[in-house]
CSV table of C-alpha atoms and ligand atoms in Angstrom, one decimal:
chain,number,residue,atom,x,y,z
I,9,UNK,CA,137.8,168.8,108.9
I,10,UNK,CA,134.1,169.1,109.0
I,11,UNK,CA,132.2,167.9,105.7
I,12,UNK,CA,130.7,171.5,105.4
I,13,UNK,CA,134.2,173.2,104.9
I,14,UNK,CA,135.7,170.5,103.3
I,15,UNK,CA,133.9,169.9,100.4
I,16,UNK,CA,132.5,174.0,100.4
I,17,UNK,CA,132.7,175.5,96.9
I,18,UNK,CA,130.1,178.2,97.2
I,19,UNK,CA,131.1,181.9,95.9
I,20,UNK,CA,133.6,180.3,93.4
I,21,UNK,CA,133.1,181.2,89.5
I,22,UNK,CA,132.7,178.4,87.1
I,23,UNK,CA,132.4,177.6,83.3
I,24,UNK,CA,130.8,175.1,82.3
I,25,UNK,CA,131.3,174.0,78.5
I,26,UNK,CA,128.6,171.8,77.1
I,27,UNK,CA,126.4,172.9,79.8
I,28,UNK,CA,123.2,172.1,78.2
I,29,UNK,CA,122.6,169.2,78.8
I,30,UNK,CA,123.8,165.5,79.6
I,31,UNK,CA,127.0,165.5,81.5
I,32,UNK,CA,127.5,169.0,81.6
I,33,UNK,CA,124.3,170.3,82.9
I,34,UNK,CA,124.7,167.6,85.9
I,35,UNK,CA,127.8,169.4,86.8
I,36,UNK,CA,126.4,173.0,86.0
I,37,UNK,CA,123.0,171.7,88.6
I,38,UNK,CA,125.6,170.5,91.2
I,39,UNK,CA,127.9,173.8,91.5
I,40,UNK,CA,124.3,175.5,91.4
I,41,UNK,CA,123.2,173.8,93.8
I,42,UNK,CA,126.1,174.6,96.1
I,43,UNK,CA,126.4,178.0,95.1
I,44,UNK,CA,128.9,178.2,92.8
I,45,UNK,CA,128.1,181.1,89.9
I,46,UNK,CA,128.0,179.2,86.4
I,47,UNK,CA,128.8,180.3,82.7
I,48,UNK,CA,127.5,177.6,80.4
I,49,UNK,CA,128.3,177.4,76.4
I,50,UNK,CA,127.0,175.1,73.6
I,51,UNK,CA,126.0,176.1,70.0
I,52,UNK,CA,122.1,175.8,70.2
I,53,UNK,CA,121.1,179.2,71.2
I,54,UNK,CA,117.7,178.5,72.4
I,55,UNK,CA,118.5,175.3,74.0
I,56,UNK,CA,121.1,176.9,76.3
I,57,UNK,CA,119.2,180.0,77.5
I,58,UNK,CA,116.3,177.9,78.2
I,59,UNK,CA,118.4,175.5,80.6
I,60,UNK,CA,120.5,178.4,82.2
I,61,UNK,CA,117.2,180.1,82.7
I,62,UNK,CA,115.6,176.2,84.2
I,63,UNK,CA,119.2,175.8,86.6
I,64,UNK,CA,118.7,179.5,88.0
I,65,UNK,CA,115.4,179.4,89.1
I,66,UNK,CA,115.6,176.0,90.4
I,67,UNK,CA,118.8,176.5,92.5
I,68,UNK,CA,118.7,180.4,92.9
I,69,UNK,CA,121.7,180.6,91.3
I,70,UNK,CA,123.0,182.4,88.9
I,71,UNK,CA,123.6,180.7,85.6
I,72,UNK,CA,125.1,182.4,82.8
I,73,UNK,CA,124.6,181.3,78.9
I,74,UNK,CA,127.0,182.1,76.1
I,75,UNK,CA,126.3,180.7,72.9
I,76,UNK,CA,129.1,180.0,71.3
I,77,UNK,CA,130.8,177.4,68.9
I,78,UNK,CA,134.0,175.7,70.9
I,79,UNK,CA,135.4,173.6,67.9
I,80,UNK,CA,137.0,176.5,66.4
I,81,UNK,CA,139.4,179.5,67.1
I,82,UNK,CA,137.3,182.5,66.4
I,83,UNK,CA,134.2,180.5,68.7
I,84,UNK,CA,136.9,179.9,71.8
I,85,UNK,CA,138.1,183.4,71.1
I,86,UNK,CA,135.3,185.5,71.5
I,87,UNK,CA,133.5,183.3,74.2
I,88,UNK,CA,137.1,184.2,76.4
I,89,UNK,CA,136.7,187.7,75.4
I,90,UNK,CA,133.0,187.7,76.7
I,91,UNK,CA,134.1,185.8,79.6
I,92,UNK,CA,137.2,188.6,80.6
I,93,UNK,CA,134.8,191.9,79.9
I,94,UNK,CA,132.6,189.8,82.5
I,95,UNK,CA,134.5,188.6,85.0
I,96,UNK,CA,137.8,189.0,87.2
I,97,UNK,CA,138.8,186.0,87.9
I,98,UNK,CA,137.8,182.3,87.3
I,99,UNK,CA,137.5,179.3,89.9
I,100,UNK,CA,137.1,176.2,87.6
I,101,UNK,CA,136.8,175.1,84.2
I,102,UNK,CA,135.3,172.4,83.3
I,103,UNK,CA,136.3,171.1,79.4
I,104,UNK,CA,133.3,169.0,79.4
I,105,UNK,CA,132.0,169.6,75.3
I,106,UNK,CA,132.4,167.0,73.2
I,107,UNK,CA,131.4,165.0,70.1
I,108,UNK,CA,131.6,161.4,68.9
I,109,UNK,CA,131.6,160.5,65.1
I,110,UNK,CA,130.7,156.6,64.1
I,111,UNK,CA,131.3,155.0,60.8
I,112,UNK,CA,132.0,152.1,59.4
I,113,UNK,CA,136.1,151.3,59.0
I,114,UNK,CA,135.9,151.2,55.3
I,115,UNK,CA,134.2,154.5,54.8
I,116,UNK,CA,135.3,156.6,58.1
I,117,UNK,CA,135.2,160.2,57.1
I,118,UNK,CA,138.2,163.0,57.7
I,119,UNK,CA,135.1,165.1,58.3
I,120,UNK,CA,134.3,162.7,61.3
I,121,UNK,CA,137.7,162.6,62.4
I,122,UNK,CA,138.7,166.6,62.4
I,123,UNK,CA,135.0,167.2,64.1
I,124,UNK,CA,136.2,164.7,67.2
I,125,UNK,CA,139.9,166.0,67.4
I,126,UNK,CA,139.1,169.7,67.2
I,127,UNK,CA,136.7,169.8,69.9
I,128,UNK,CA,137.5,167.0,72.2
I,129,UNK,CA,141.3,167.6,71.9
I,130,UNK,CA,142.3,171.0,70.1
I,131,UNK,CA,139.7,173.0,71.7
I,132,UNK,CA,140.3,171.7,75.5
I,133,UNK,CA,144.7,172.8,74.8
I,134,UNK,CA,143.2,176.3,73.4
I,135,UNK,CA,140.4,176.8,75.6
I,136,UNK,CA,142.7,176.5,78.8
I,137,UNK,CA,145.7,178.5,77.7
I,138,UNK,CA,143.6,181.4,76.6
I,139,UNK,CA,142.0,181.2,80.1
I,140,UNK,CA,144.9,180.4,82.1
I,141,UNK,CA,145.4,184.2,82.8
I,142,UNK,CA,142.3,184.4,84.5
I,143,UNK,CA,142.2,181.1,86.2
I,144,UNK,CA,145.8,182.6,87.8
I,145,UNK,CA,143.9,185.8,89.0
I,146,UNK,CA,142.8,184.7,92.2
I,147,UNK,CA,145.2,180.8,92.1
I,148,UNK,CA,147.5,180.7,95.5
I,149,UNK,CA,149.0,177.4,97.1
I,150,UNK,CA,145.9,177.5,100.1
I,151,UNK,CA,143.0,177.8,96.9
I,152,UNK,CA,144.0,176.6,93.7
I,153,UNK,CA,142.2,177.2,90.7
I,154,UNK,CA,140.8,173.7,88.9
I,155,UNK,CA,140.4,172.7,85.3
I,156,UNK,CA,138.4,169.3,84.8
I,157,UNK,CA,138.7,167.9,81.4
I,158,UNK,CA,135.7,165.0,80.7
I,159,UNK,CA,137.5,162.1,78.8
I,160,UNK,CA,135.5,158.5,78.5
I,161,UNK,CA,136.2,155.2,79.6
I,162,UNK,CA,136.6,154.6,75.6
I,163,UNK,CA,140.3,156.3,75.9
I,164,UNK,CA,140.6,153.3,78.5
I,165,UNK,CA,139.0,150.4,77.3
I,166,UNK,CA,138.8,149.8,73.7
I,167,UNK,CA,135.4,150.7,72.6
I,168,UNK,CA,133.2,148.1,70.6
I,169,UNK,CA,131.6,150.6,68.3
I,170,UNK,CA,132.7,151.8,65.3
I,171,UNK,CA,133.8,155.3,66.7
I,172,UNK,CA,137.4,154.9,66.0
I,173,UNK,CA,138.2,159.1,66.3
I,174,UNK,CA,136.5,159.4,69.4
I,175,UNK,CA,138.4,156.7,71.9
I,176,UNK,CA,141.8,157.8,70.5
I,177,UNK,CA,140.7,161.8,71.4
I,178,UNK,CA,139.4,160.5,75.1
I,179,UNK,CA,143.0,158.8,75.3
I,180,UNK,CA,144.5,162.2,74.0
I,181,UNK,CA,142.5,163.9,76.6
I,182,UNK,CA,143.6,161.6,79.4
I,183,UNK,CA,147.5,162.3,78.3
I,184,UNK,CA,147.1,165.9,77.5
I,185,UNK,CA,145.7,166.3,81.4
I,186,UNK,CA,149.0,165.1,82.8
I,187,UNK,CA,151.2,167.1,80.2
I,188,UNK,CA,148.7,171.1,81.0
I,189,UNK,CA,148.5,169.2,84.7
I,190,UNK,CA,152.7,169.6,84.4
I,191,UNK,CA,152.8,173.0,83.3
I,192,UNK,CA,149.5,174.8,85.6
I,193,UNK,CA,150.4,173.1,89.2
I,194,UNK,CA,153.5,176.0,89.1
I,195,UNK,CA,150.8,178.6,88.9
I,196,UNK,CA,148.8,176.7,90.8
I,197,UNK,CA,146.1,175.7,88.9
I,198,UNK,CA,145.4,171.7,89.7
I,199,UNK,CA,144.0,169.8,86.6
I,200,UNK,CA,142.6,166.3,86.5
I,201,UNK,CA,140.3,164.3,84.3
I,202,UNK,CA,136.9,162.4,84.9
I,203,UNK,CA,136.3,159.3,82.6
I,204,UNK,CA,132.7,158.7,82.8
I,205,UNK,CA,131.1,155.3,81.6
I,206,UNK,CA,127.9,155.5,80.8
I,207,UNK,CA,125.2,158.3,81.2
I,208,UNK,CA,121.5,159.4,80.1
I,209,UNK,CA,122.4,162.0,77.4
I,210,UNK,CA,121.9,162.7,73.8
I,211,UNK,CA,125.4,161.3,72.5
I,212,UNK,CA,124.7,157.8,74.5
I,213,UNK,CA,121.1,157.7,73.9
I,214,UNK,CA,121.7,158.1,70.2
I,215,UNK,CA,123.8,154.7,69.7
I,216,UNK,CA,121.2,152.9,71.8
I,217,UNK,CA,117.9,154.3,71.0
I,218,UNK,CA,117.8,155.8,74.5
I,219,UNK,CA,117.5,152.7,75.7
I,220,UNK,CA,119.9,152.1,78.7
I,221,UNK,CA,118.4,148.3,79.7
I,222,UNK,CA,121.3,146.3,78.2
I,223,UNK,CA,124.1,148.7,79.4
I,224,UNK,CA,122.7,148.7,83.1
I,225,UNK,CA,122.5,145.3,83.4
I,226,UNK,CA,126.0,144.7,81.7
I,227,UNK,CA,127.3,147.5,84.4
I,228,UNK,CA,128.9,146.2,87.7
I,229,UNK,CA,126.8,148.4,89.5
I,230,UNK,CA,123.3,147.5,87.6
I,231,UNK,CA,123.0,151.5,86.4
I,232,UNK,CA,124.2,153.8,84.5
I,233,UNK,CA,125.8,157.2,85.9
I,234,UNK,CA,123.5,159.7,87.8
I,235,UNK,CA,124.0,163.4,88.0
I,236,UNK,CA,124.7,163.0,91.9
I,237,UNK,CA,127.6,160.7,90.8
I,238,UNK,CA,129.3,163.2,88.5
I,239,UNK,CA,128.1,166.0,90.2
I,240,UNK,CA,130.1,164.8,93.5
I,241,UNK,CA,133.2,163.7,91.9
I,242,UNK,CA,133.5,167.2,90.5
I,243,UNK,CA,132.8,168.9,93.5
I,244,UNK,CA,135.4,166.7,95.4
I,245,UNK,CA,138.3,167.6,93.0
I,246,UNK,CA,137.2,171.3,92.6
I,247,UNK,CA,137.1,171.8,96.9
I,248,UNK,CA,139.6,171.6,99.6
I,249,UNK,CA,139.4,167.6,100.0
I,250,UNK,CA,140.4,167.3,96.2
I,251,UNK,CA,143.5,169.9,96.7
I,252,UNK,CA,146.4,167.4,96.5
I,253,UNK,CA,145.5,165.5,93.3
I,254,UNK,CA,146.8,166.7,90.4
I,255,UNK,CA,147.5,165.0,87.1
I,256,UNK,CA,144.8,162.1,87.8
I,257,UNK,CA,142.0,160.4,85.4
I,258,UNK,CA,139.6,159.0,87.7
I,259,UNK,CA,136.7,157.0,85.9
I,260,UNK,CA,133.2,157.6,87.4
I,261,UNK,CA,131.5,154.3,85.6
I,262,UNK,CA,130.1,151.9,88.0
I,263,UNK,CA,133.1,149.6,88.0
I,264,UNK,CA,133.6,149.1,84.5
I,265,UNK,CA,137.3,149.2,83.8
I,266,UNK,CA,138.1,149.0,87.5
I,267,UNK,CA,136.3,145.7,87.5
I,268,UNK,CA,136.5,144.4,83.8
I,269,UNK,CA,139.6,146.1,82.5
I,270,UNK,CA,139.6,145.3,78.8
I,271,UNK,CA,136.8,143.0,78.2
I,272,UNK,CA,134.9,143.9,75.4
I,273,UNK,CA,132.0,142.0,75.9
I,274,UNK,CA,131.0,144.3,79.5
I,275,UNK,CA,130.5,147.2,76.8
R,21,NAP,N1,127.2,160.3,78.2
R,21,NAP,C1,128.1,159.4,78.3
R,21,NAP,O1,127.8,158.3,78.6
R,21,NAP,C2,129.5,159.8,78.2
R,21,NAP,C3,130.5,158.8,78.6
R,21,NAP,C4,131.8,159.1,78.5
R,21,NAP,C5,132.2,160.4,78.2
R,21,NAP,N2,131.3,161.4,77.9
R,21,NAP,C6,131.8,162.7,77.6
R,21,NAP,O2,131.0,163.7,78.4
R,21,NAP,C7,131.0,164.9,77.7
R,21,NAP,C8,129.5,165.4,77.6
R,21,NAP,O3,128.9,164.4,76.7
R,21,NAP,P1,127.3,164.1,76.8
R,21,NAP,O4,127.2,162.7,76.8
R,21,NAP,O5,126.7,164.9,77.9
R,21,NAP,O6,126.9,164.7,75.4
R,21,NAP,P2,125.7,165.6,74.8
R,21,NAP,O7,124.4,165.2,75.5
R,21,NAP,O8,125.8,165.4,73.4
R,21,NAP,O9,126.1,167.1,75.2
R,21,NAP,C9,127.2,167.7,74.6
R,21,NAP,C10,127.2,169.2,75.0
R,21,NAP,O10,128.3,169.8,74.3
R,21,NAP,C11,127.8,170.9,73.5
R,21,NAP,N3,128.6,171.0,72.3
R,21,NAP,C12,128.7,170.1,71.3
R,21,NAP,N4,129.5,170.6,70.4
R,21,NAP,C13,129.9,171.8,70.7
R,21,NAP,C14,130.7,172.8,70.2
R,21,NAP,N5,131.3,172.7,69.0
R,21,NAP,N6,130.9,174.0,70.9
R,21,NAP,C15,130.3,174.2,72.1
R,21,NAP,N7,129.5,173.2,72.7
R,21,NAP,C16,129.3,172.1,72.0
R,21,NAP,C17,126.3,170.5,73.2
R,21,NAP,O11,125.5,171.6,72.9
R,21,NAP,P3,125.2,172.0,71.3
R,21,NAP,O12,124.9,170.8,70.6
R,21,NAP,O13,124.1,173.0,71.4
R,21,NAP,O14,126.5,172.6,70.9
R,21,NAP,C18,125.9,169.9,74.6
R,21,NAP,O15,125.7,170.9,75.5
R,21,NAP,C19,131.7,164.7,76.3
R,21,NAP,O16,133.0,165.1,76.4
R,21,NAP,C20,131.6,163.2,76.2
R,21,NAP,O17,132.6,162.7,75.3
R,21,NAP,C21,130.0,161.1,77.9
């Protein structure tokens, strides 16, 4: 019952897609942090071998980059193949990558559209049945293996912007998590979803000048999300306290749609 055993996850094996930055390299530092070994992906090369380079030497942990282009078949298959010729088994998986697409109603592009669904939908479904085999590996009843799939309070609430693709994939996202949280608990594999509300990252900061002023104070809790936030929440479902939920979309957002449900104007 003790804190340090409940809520231990060190010597587990992560991935960690997006891992970056934003969202994804808050979880990434927080496994780090407590020990977990972390693969990271995301397209920009540089980018991610600088930050997995940063998040080892600041948490003397081993974080691993593979470049690698999520949104389509050939990318998810060879970053699984890279990830089997590496590894034996993997711990957690965290379906964190995502994209959001906004355009006007009138002109909203299929481009758009197919970017958002293929990774934020298509690519989570294919990225977790190729690795199911090796999230199995290691699996039992006592230590499950975790998938965490990073959906948005926009699948909840009914966004304000003009993104229309990207709430209907985060509400796809919620759904497919109870349907793959249906089939994996039989093997033992526990999958749930995290619905953040706002945090500091490049997709947010882009629709509001990376200015956060409005959103905080419009936010129940007077801030946006911090890495310790999302950082914790993960950590909870991926350890023994967060063994026994399965199948659950829990927002992370200050209150938001706990607080404000479907009222636009707290957006
Ligand atoms: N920030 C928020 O307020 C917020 C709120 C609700 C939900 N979310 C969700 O949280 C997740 C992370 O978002 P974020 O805000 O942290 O966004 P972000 O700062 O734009 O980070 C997105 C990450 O995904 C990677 N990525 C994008 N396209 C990819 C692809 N095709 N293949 C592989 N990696 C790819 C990016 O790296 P590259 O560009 O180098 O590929 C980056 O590492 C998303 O699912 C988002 O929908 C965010």
């Amino acid at each position: 019952m003790k804190i340090s055993e409940l809520f231990n996850v060190s010597g587990k094996v992560a991935i960690v897609t997006g891992g970056s930055r934003g969202i994804g390299e808050m979880i990434a530092a927080g496994f780090l942090a407590n020990g977990v070994k972390v693969y990271v992906t995301a397209r920009k090369e540089a980018a991610l071998i600088e930050k997995a380079r940063e998040l080892s030497e600041k948490y003397e942990c081993e974080c691993i980059p593979v470049p690698c282009d999520l949104s389509t078949m050939e990318g998810m298959t060879s970053f699984v193949n890279y990830i089997e010729s590496n590894e034996e088994h993997i711990d957690f998986l965290i379906n964190n990558a995502g994209a959001s697409w906004g355009e006007p109603y009138a002109e909203y592009s299929e481009k758009g559209w197919d970017k958002v669904m293929d990774l934020n939908v298509k690519s989570i479904f294919y990225l977790t049945q190729k690795l199911t085999p090796i999230l199995k590996i290691k699996a039992s009843i006592e230590d499950p293996s975790r998938v965490i799939n990073i959906g948005s309070i926009d699948g909840l609430n009914v966004p304000a912007l003009e993104s229309y693709a990207y709430g209907a994939s985060k509400a796809a996202v919620h759904h497919l998590t109870r349907v793959q949280a249906r089939r994996l608990v039989g093997d033992n594999i526990l999958v749930n979803a995290i619905a953040p509300g706002p945090y500091e990252s490049m997709m947010l900061g882009a629709a509001v000048n990376h200015d956060y002023s409005l959103i905080e104070s419009r936010n129940p809790r007077k801030r946006i999300g911090s890495p310790e936030d999302i950082a914790g929440l993960t950590i909870f479902l991926c350890s023994r306290a967060g063994a026994y939920t399965v199948g659950e979309v829990i927002t992370s957002d200050g209150g938001l749609v706990g607080t404000a449900g479907h009222d636009l104007s707290q957006l």
